[in-house]
mmCIF file of C-alpha atoms in Angstrom:
data_model
loop_
_atom_site.group_PDB
_atom_site.id
_atom_site.type_symbol
_atom_site.label_atom_id
_atom_site.label_comp_id
_atom_site.label_asym_id
_atom_site.label_seq_id
_atom_site.Cartn_x
_atom_site.Cartn_y
_atom_site.Cartn_z
ATOM 1 C CA MET G 1 -0.133 -0.662 10.197
ATOM 2 C CA ARG G 2 -3.216 -0.438 12.427
ATOM 3 C CA PRO G 3 -6.357 -1.196 9.875
ATOM 4 C CA SER G 4 -8.017 2.063 11.179
ATOM 5 C CA ALA G 5 -5.157 4.334 10.284
ATOM 6 C CA SER G 6 -5.088 2.873 6.705
ATOM 7 C CA GLY G 7 -6.381 5.864 5.033
ATOM 8 C CA SER G 8 -4.427 8.040 6.647
ATOM 9 C CA ALA G 9 -1.069 7.514 4.286
ATOM 10 C CA LEU G 10 -2.972 9.421 1.096
ATOM 11 C CA ILE G 11 -2.903 12.573 3.619
ATOM 12 C CA GLY G 12 -0.167 14.614 2.466
ATOM 13 C CA PRO G 13 1.239 17.847 0.317
ATOM 14 C CA GLY G 14 1.993 16.091 -2.979
ATOM 15 C CA PRO G 15 0.188 16.388 -6.068
ATOM 16 C CA GLY G 16 -1.544 13.160 -5.743
ATOM 17 C CA GLU G 17 -2.531 12.956 -2.504
ATOM 18 C CA ALA G 18 -5.763 13.941 -0.368
ATOM 19 C CA ARG G 19 -6.224 17.094 1.463
ATOM 20 C CA GLU G 20 -9.137 15.270 3.940
ATOM 21 C CA LEU G 21 -10.060 12.135 5.147
ATOM 22 C CA LEU G 22 -13.328 11.548 7.148
ATOM 23 C CA PRO G 23 -13.414 8.979 9.518
ATOM 24 C CA TRP G 24 -15.427 5.662 8.208
ATOM 25 C CA GLU G 25 -16.191 4.552 11.747
ATOM 26 C CA SER G 26 -17.889 7.338 12.509
ATOM 27 C CA ALA G 27 -21.976 7.756 13.015
ATOM 28 C CA GLY G 28 -22.339 10.483 10.680
ATOM 29 C CA THR G 29 -20.725 8.104 7.942
ATOM 30 C CA ALA G 30 -22.706 4.852 9.270
ATOM 31 C CA ALA G 31 -25.760 7.057 8.877
ATOM 32 C CA LEU G 32 -25.267 7.280 5.010
ATOM 33 C CA PHE G 33 -26.015 3.763 4.650
ATOM 34 C CA ALA G 34 -29.082 3.625 6.120
ATOM 35 C CA ALA G 35 -32.534 4.134 3.961
ATOM 36 C CA GLY G 36 -33.740 7.796 4.187
ATOM 37 C CA ALA G 37 -31.759 8.705 6.887
ATOM 38 C CA THR G 38 -30.265 12.204 7.565
ATOM 39 C CA SER G 39 -26.609 12.275 8.330
ATOM 40 C CA PRO G 40 -24.599 14.944 10.348
ATOM 41 C CA LEU G 41 -22.360 14.833 7.522
ATOM 42 C CA ARG G 42 -24.759 16.469 5.277
ATOM 43 C CA ASP G 43 -23.170 20.188 5.591
ATOM 44 C CA ARG G 44 -20.033 19.128 5.035
ATOM 45 C CA LEU G 45 -20.822 16.702 2.239
ATOM 46 C CA ALA G 46 -23.079 19.836 0.629
ATOM 47 C CA SER G 47 -19.959 21.521 0.188
ATOM 48 C CA PHE G 48 -18.554 19.357 -2.425
ATOM 49 C CA ASP G 49 -19.710 19.594 -6.073
ATOM 50 C CA ALA G 50 -19.672 15.644 -7.616
ATOM 51 C CA ALA G 51 -18.404 12.440 -5.736
ATOM 52 C CA VAL G 52 -16.864 9.097 -6.852
ATOM 53 C CA ALA G 53 -19.160 6.345 -4.608
ATOM 54 C CA TYR G 54 -17.340 3.263 -4.990
ATOM 55 C CA THR G 55 -20.325 0.798 -3.509
ATOM 56 C CA ARG G 56 -23.266 -1.563 -4.319
ATOM 57 C CA SER G 57 -24.964 0.199 -1.836
ATOM 58 C CA ALA G 58 -28.336 1.375 -3.218
ATOM 59 C CA GLU G 59 -29.295 3.483 0.224
ATOM 60 C CA LEU G 60 -25.434 5.169 0.203
ATOM 61 C CA VAL G 61 -25.876 6.303 -3.165
ATOM 62 C CA GLU G 62 -29.558 7.856 -2.655
ATOM 63 C CA ASN G 63 -28.328 10.000 0.526
ATOM 64 C CA LEU G 64 -25.501 11.159 -1.193
ATOM 65 C CA GLY G 65 -27.378 12.218 -3.858
ATOM 66 C CA ARG G 66 -29.590 14.046 -1.770
ATOM 67 C CA VAL G 67 -26.787 16.590 -0.547
ATOM 68 C CA ILE G 68 -24.568 16.111 -3.518
ATOM 69 C CA PRO G 69 -25.296 17.491 -7.090
ATOM 70 C CA ARG G 70 -23.415 14.799 -9.120
ATOM 71 C CA VAL G 71 -22.747 11.567 -7.820
ATOM 72 C CA LEU G 72 -20.837 8.991 -10.079
ATOM 73 C CA VAL G 73 -21.235 5.268 -8.921
ATOM 74 C CA HIS G 74 -18.682 2.443 -9.887
ATOM 75 C CA ASP G 75 -18.354 -1.259 -8.611
ATOM 76 C CA PRO G 76 -15.243 -1.330 -6.306
ATOM 77 C CA ALA G 77 -14.245 -4.795 -7.527
ATOM 78 C CA PRO G 78 -12.786 -4.773 -11.195
ATOM 79 C CA PRO G 79 -14.711 -7.814 -13.236
ATOM 80 C CA PRO G 80 -12.628 -10.412 -15.314
ATOM 81 C CA GLY G 81 -10.763 -8.732 -18.080
ATOM 82 C CA ALA G 82 -10.819 -5.073 -16.655
ATOM 83 C CA GLY G 83 -7.017 -4.936 -16.085
ATOM 84 C CA HIS G 84 -4.920 -3.429 -13.133
ATOM 85 C CA ALA G 85 -7.511 -2.680 -10.527
ATOM 86 C CA SER G 86 -6.169 0.794 -10.274
ATOM 87 C CA ARG G 87 -7.130 1.490 -13.853
ATOM 88 C CA TRP G 88 -10.448 0.246 -13.161
ATOM 89 C CA LEU G 89 -10.968 2.352 -10.517
ATOM 90 C CA ALA G 90 -9.739 5.567 -12.033
ATOM 91 C CA ARG G 91 -12.177 5.013 -14.884
ATOM 92 C CA PRO G 92 -15.050 7.199 -13.185
ATOM 93 C CA LEU G 93 -12.558 10.162 -12.789
ATOM 94 C CA SER G 94 -12.200 10.587 -16.578
ATOM 95 C CA SER G 95 -16.009 11.994 -16.541
ATOM 96 C CA LEU G 96 -14.891 15.061 -14.140
ATOM 97 C CA GLY G 97 -11.854 16.113 -16.004
ATOM 98 C CA VAL G 98 -9.326 14.053 -14.101
ATOM 99 C CA ARG G 99 -6.605 12.741 -16.649
ATOM 100 C CA CYS G 100 -5.693 9.124 -15.741
ATOM 101 C CA GLY G 101 -3.453 7.605 -18.624
ATOM 102 C CA ASP G 102 -1.022 5.189 -18.559
ATOM 103 C CA GLU G 103 1.339 7.388 -16.960
ATOM 104 C CA GLU G 104 2.684 6.254 -12.992
ATOM 105 C CA PRO G 105 0.877 8.532 -10.299
ATOM 106 C CA PRO G 106 3.293 10.659 -8.388
ATOM 107 C CA THR G 107 4.726 9.325 -5.369
ATOM 108 C CA LEU G 108 3.594 10.067 -2.155
ATOM 109 C CA ARG G 109 5.651 12.769 -0.068
ATOM 110 C CA ALA G 110 6.650 13.404 3.022
ATOM 111 C CA GLY G 111 6.081 16.249 5.665
ATOM 112 C CA ASP G 112 8.557 17.628 7.945
ATOM 113 C CA VAL G 113 7.365 16.021 11.012
ATOM 114 C CA GLU G 114 7.019 12.272 9.149
ATOM 115 C CA ARG G 115 10.701 13.077 7.803
ATOM 116 C CA GLU G 116 12.059 13.788 11.215
ATOM 117 C CA GLU G 117 10.243 10.831 12.548
ATOM 118 C CA ALA G 118 11.639 8.455 10.097
ATOM 119 C CA ALA G 119 15.324 9.867 10.281
ATOM 120 C CA ALA G 120 15.637 8.241 14.083
ATOM 121 C CA LEU G 121 15.388 4.930 12.526
ATOM 122 C CA ARG G 122 17.532 6.218 9.418
ATOM 123 C CA ARG G 123 20.180 6.343 12.081
ATOM 124 C CA GLU G 124 20.267 2.692 13.134
ATOM 125 C CA LEU G 125 20.726 1.509 9.223
ATOM 126 C CA PRO G 126 23.020 1.955 5.801
ATOM 127 C CA SER G 127 22.638 4.889 3.978
ATOM 128 C CA ARG G 128 20.865 2.711 1.344
ATOM 129 C CA PHE G 129 19.498 0.018 2.929
ATOM 130 C CA LEU G 130 17.705 -3.548 2.195
ATOM 131 C CA ALA G 131 13.847 -3.392 3.983
ATOM 132 C CA VAL G 132 11.701 -6.528 4.155
ATOM 133 C CA HIS G 133 7.900 -7.127 5.162
ATOM 134 C CA PRO G 134 7.462 -11.056 5.760
ATOM 135 C CA GLY G 135 3.718 -10.353 6.679
ATOM 136 C CA SER G 136 0.583 -10.322 5.114
ATOM 137 C CA GLY G 137 -3.234 -10.345 5.899
ATOM 138 C CA ARG G 138 -3.645 -14.009 4.619
ATOM 139 C CA VAL G 139 -1.392 -17.013 5.375
ATOM 140 C CA ALA G 140 -1.859 -18.308 1.893
ATOM 141 C CA LYS G 141 -0.203 -14.753 0.454
ATOM 142 C CA THR G 142 2.547 -15.170 2.811
ATOM 143 C CA TRP G 143 6.116 -16.749 1.480
ATOM 144 C CA PRO G 144 7.706 -18.959 4.220
ATOM 145 C CA PRO G 145 9.370 -16.768 6.508
ATOM 146 C CA ASP G 146 12.388 -19.255 6.635
ATOM 147 C CA ARG G 147 12.853 -18.243 2.797
ATOM 148 C CA PHE G 148 12.807 -14.384 4.146
ATOM 149 C CA ALA G 149 15.767 -15.512 6.017
ATOM 150 C CA ARG G 150 17.846 -17.341 3.623
ATOM 151 C CA LEU G 151 17.379 -14.386 1.202
ATOM 152 C CA VAL G 152 18.922 -11.772 3.673
ATOM 153 C CA GLU G 153 21.662 -14.089 4.200
ATOM 154 C CA ALA G 154 22.548 -14.361 0.412
ATOM 155 C CA LEU G 155 22.317 -11.268 -0.186
ATOM 156 C CA GLY G 156 24.668 -10.652 2.558
ATOM 157 C CA ALA G 157 23.040 -7.667 4.263
ATOM 158 C CA ASP G 158 25.170 -6.736 7.270
ATOM 159 C CA SER G 159 22.220 -4.318 8.432
ATOM 160 C CA PHE G 160 18.492 -4.845 7.159
ATOM 161 C CA LEU G 161 15.066 -3.604 8.116
ATOM 162 C CA VAL G 162 11.904 -5.746 9.110
ATOM 163 C CA ILE G 163 8.736 -4.338 9.087
ATOM 164 C CA GLU G 164 6.474 -6.265 11.491
ATOM 165 C CA GLY G 165 3.072 -5.250 12.110
ATOM 166 C CA PRO G 166 0.715 -6.544 14.897
ATOM 167 C CA ALA G 167 0.008 -10.191 13.145
ATOM 168 C CA ASP G 168 3.460 -10.442 11.463
ATOM 169 C CA ALA G 169 5.321 -11.805 15.102
ATOM 170 C CA ALA G 170 5.582 -15.668 14.058
ATOM 171 C CA ALA G 171 6.517 -14.554 10.253
ATOM 172 C CA ALA G 172 9.393 -12.169 11.036
ATOM 173 C CA ALA G 173 10.878 -14.826 14.119
ATOM 174 C CA PRO G 174 13.632 -15.983 11.588
ATOM 175 C CA LEU G 175 14.892 -12.361 10.927
ATOM 176 C CA HIS G 176 15.024 -11.482 14.600
ATOM 177 C CA GLY G 177 17.818 -14.013 15.158
ATOM 178 C CA ARG G 178 19.996 -12.355 12.445
ATOM 179 C CA SER G 179 22.656 -10.045 13.411
ATOM 180 C CA GLY G 180 22.015 -6.609 12.389
ATOM 181 C CA ALA G 181 18.211 -6.684 11.691
ATOM 182 C CA VAL G 182 16.529 -3.148 12.473
ATOM 183 C CA THR G 183 12.578 -3.450 13.445
ATOM 184 C CA ALA G 184 9.836 -0.898 12.720
ATOM 185 C CA ARG G 185 6.896 -1.445 14.451
ATOM 186 C CA GLY G 186 3.885 0.795 15.328
ATOM 187 C CA LEU G 187 4.888 3.201 13.178
ATOM 188 C CA ARG G 188 2.334 5.644 11.295
ATOM 189 C CA PRO G 189 1.845 4.772 7.571
ATOM 190 C CA ARG G 190 3.195 7.818 6.428
ATOM 191 C CA VAL G 191 6.488 7.894 8.776
ATOM 192 C CA LEU G 192 6.813 4.107 7.513
ATOM 193 C CA GLY G 193 6.561 5.080 3.719
ATOM 194 C CA ALA G 194 9.200 8.105 4.513
ATOM 195 C CA LEU G 195 11.505 5.325 5.801
ATOM 196 C CA LEU G 196 11.096 3.204 2.923
ATOM 197 C CA ALA G 197 11.620 5.707 0.417
ATOM 198 C CA GLY G 198 15.186 5.879 1.458
ATOM 199 C CA ALA G 199 15.580 2.150 0.708
ATOM 200 C CA ALA G 200 18.108 0.546 -1.793
ATOM 201 C CA ALA G 201 15.404 -2.239 -2.250
ATOM 202 C CA PHE G 202 12.007 -3.175 -0.088
ATOM 203 C CA VAL G 203 11.099 -7.169 -0.844
ATOM 204 C CA GLY G 204 7.627 -7.889 0.314
ATOM 205 C CA ASN G 205 4.152 -10.287 0.188
ATOM 206 C CA ASP G 206 1.065 -8.915 -1.392
ATOM 207 C CA SER G 207 0.458 -6.393 1.473
ATOM 208 C CA GLY G 208 -0.593 -3.136 2.010
ATOM 209 C CA VAL G 209 3.063 -2.415 3.196
ATOM 210 C CA THR G 210 4.724 -3.372 0.048
ATOM 211 C CA HIS G 211 1.691 -1.188 -1.804
ATOM 212 C CA LEU G 212 2.659 1.647 0.844
ATOM 213 C CA ALA G 213 6.543 0.696 -0.368
ATOM 214 C CA ALA G 214 6.028 1.306 -4.292
ATOM 215 C CA ALA G 215 4.010 4.497 -3.445
ATOM 216 C CA TRP G 216 6.564 6.250 -1.888
ATOM 217 C CA GLY G 217 9.055 4.860 -4.670
ATOM 218 C CA ALA G 218 11.004 2.546 -3.001
ATOM 219 C CA PRO G 219 12.483 -0.036 -5.407
ATOM 220 C CA THR G 220 10.046 -2.990 -4.871
ATOM 221 C CA VAL G 221 10.024 -6.648 -5.436
ATOM 222 C CA ALA G 222 6.429 -7.979 -4.418
ATOM 223 C CA LEU G 223 5.932 -11.703 -4.362
ATOM 224 C CA PHE G 224 2.527 -12.974 -5.444
ATOM 225 C CA GLY G 225 1.009 -16.485 -5.354
ATOM 226 C CA PRO G 226 -2.669 -16.881 -5.341
ATOM 227 C CA THR G 227 -3.345 -13.452 -6.143
ATOM 228 C CA ASP G 228 -2.901 -11.835 -10.055
ATOM 229 C CA PRO G 229 -0.228 -9.265 -10.392
ATOM 230 C CA ALA G 230 -1.903 -7.953 -13.540
ATOM 231 C CA VAL G 231 -4.788 -7.114 -11.355
ATOM 232 C CA TRP G 232 -3.181 -6.071 -7.916
ATOM 233 C CA SER G 233 0.592 -5.430 -8.424
ATOM 234 C CA PRO G 234 1.498 -2.351 -6.556
ATOM 235 C CA VAL G 235 1.744 0.947 -8.324
ATOM 236 C CA GLY G 236 5.150 3.027 -8.109
ATOM 237 C CA PRO G 237 7.735 4.060 -10.601
ATOM 238 C CA ARG G 238 10.321 0.689 -9.583
ATOM 239 C CA VAL G 239 8.179 -2.211 -9.030
ATOM 240 C CA THR G 240 8.789 -5.827 -10.097
ATOM 241 C CA THR G 241 6.774 -8.651 -9.364
ATOM 242 C CA VAL G 242 8.040 -12.305 -8.685
ATOM 243 C CA ARG G 243 4.967 -14.985 -9.080
ATOM 244 C CA SER G 244 4.747 -18.555 -7.862
ATOM 245 C CA GLY G 245 4.480 -20.977 -10.891
ATOM 246 C CA SER G 246 1.689 -22.961 -8.594
ATOM 247 C CA ASP G 247 -0.163 -20.309 -7.431
ATOM 248 C CA ARG G 248 1.326 -21.129 -3.887
ATOM 249 C CA MET G 249 3.976 -18.813 -2.177
ATOM 250 C CA ASP G 250 5.955 -21.938 -1.492
ATOM 251 C CA GLY G 251 6.243 -22.475 -5.334
ATOM 252 C CA ILE G 252 8.870 -19.188 -5.491
ATOM 253 C CA ASP G 253 12.363 -20.025 -4.872
ATOM 254 C CA VAL G 254 14.957 -18.265 -3.371
ATOM 255 C CA ASP G 255 16.925 -17.946 -6.167
ATOM 256 C CA ALA G 256 14.153 -16.075 -8.075
ATOM 257 C CA VAL G 257 14.008 -13.152 -5.413
ATOM 258 C CA ILE G 258 17.498 -12.850 -5.128
ATOM 259 C CA ALA G 259 17.819 -12.353 -9.285
ATOM 260 C CA ALA G 260 15.182 -9.348 -8.648
ATOM 261 C CA VAL G 261 16.566 -7.677 -5.761
ATOM 262 C CA ALA G 262 20.394 -8.420 -6.532
ATOM 263 C CA PRO G 263 20.850 -5.858 -9.066
ATOM 264 C CA LEU G 264 18.748 -3.006 -7.294
ATOM 265 C CA LEU G 265 21.323 -3.648 -4.062
ATOM 266 C CA ALA G 266 24.291 -3.354 -6.627
ATOM 267 C CA LYS G 267 22.910 -0.237 -8.235
ATOM 268 C CA ALA G 268 22.388 1.482 -4.611
ATOM 269 C CA GLY G 269 26.319 0.445 -4.015
ATOM 270 C CA SER G 270 27.556 1.680 -7.545
#
């Protein structure tokens, strides 16, 4: 996924999805961070009754307060002991009457166009398939690539999906050499989500793609090393985390991941 397109993953028809995304890189958005500035977005923002600002920028809060009657300010980073990041970020919504209990949020839904685009790749895969994303935004959060290849071999997947982002070539290389690999590159986030929604199991590092798979309801096995799954695990109805005992990704044994993934594949085949 392109970083600039990541926010578009939230725009959709479901009850837990957003209706509109304002471009973060625009001049109007940048002006909101300047002290005393007037933004071209003023009229657009004035149509809202309230805003939640996840920020530490006093200038942004002041400028929003000039056009929006109620601005709730919340630190974007959960402090130690605050629990899962999603619960921390949802806290200010309760004062707006939005229920944010312990129940899982609804999974994302595909529109007709997204479903049709995902179907083109689905035709190259079994009806219920294994999907893996071997990359991550940081090397420290990436499981050794050869272990993904050993995992696929041990699971006996004749055909499987490999998700490869712009910086994932080295991590994905051992998988491309295997027979049956179907590669997804350059897909829009919601098309990729619609594709992953049909997976029997998804395996990935602590990365945006893993969070995307979980949000679309895929049975997700998320691998954690230096980051804490109690704070950063994906949110979804079917998520399992496997954490290294040493806080290093090479501390996760292939057998531990097999133990988490094999039952998902068996359930899909029954």
